[in-house]
Amino acid sequence: MRILAAVLGLMVASTPALAANPKLLSFQDILGRAQGLHGTRIAYAPDPLQFGELWLPKTPGRHPLIVMIHGGCWRADLPGLELQSPLSQALTTHGWAVWNIEYRRIGHSGGAHPGTFQDIATGIDAVRGLAKANHLDLRHVVFMGHSAGGHLAAWASARGRLPNTSPLWTKDPLLPAAVVTLAGINDLEAFHASGPDACGGPTIVEALVDLKGRGAKAYADTSPPHLLPLGRRQVVVSGEFDPIVPPAFGEGYAAKAKTAGDTVQVMTLPGAGHFELIDPKSRAWATLFPLIDALAGLKTSP
């Protein structure tokens, strides 16, 4: 309970070190904007948490698709896919379809390794079964994740590089044309070593990958730097004043991906914190909408 209280306190208010900076959004602000927003709920597996919400644009024709993965420190006691509802709805007005995935997390039965990763994989591959009836264009698929979901989006983009000895391996995974991480915790080892305590400290990463049970090999099939190069275009976005995943983590991961040969665009958005990156009404998205739309050749409305 003390950890949760600390997380809530950090998410709601700026730290003293940020007192001179603009007031940052909290996840409660995002949840307030999500009231009454829902896509069409579709199960991708039998567990109650194995479902997604499909959002479709009103425009005709085949729709480019964003697979959306929410954050929340991989933890069951923090909000889920509803955090991404305002952004999902906004993206449909630009012509995107959005598949917003829920999944089992730390604290849920079957969550953490391997279940969290297997849910993401199964949820993504379920898109193939949704494509025809919903006019989804699988030639233009982008994986997008925020915070812990950014890690999972980058990881999912690397599934084709998993060894078949891993319990996370699947045959013929659906892979994206590009991946966008918004304040993503893309490098688990770096975050475990020196990340802020906002998510609960190093023990959260340890629980996610079963570090105590699996040892050093726990990162080999779970942390994206171990799976580079992804062979996909990557867009790594950070907020200048993010107290939960500071920009240094995005920049450090991007440097490793570039060294491995990937095409990576790195952006640190001025004035933004952690949750501005999923608020479609924020100044951050005035910059991001044209960039995201360009990934599928869409034109941003003025």
Tab-separated table of N, CA, C and O in Angstrom, residues 63-65 96 137 140-142 291-299:
chain	number	residue	atom	x	y	z
A	63	HIS	N	-8.483	0.384	-43.637
A	63	HIS	CA	-7.953	1.297	-42.638
A	63	HIS	C	-6.565	0.864	-42.166
A	63	HIS	O	-6.363	-0.301	-41.779
A	64	PRO	N	-5.601	1.775	-42.142
A	64	PRO	CA	-4.348	1.460	-41.460
A	64	PRO	C	-4.638	1.241	-39.983
A	64	PRO	O	-5.606	1.795	-39.437
A	65	LEU	N	-3.816	0.431	-39.344
A	65	LEU	CA	-4.126	-0.017	-37.984
A	65	LEU	C	-3.011	0.334	-37.010
A	65	LEU	O	-1.833	0.111	-37.284
A	96	TRP	N	-7.277	6.257	-38.746
A	96	TRP	CA	-6.696	5.019	-38.224
A	96	TRP	C	-7.769	4.134	-37.588
A	96	TRP	O	-8.694	4.637	-36.933
A	137	ASP	N	-6.141	-2.764	-42.922
A	137	ASP	CA	-5.064	-2.886	-43.886
A	137	ASP	C	-3.807	-3.366	-43.168
A	137	ASP	O	-3.105	-2.576	-42.525
A	140	HIS	N	-0.242	-1.810	-43.397
A	140	HIS	CA	0.085	-0.578	-42.676
A	140	HIS	C	-0.321	-0.735	-41.215
A	140	HIS	O	-1.373	-0.266	-40.783
A	141	VAL	N	0.514	-1.456	-40.466
A	141	VAL	CA	0.272	-1.689	-39.040
A	141	VAL	C	1.394	-1.027	-38.246
A	141	VAL	O	2.578	-1.202	-38.559
A	142	VAL	N	1.004	-0.268	-37.235
A	142	VAL	CA	1.954	0.375	-36.331
A	142	VAL	C	1.661	-0.107	-34.917
A	142	VAL	O	0.503	-0.135	-34.495
A	291	LEU	N	3.295	13.259	-37.548
A	291	LEU	CA	4.312	12.215	-37.649
A	291	LEU	C	3.673	10.841	-37.755
A	291	LEU	O	4.052	10.023	-38.602
A	292	ILE	N	2.693	10.572	-36.896
A	292	ILE	CA	2.028	9.254	-36.903
A	292	ILE	C	1.245	9.062	-38.192
A	292	ILE	O	1.286	7.991	-38.812
A	293	ASP	N	0.528	10.102	-38.630
A	293	ASP	CA	-0.257	9.979	-39.868
A	293	ASP	C	0.642	9.689	-41.060
A	293	ASP	O	0.270	8.939	-41.963
A	294	ALA	N	1.832	10.269	-41.060
A	294	ALA	CA	2.749	10.067	-42.179
A	294	ALA	C	3.200	8.621	-42.295
A	294	ALA	O	3.588	8.160	-43.387
A	295	LEU	N	3.146	7.860	-41.200
A	295	LEU	CA	3.562	6.458	-41.236
A	295	LEU	C	2.673	5.634	-42.166
A	295	LEU	O	3.082	4.580	-42.654
A	296	ALA	N	1.440	6.094	-42.370
A	296	ALA	CA	0.531	5.376	-43.281
A	296	ALA	C	0.149	6.239	-44.473
A	296	ALA	O	-0.795	5.913	-45.196
A	297	GLY	N	0.848	7.333	-44.680
A	297	GLY	CA	0.541	8.194	-45.803
A	297	GLY	C	-0.727	8.984	-45.629
A	297	GLY	O	-1.295	9.486	-46.618
A	298	LEU	N	-1.182	9.127	-44.380
A	298	LEU	CA	-2.383	9.922	-44.126
A	298	LEU	C	-2.019	11.398	-43.995
A	298	LEU	O	-0.879	11.734	-43.637
A	299	LYS	N	-2.968	12.252	-44.245
A	299	LYS	CA	-2.748	13.686	-44.103
A	299	LYS	C	-3.466	14.195	-42.859
A	299	LYS	O	-4.649	13.926	-42.668
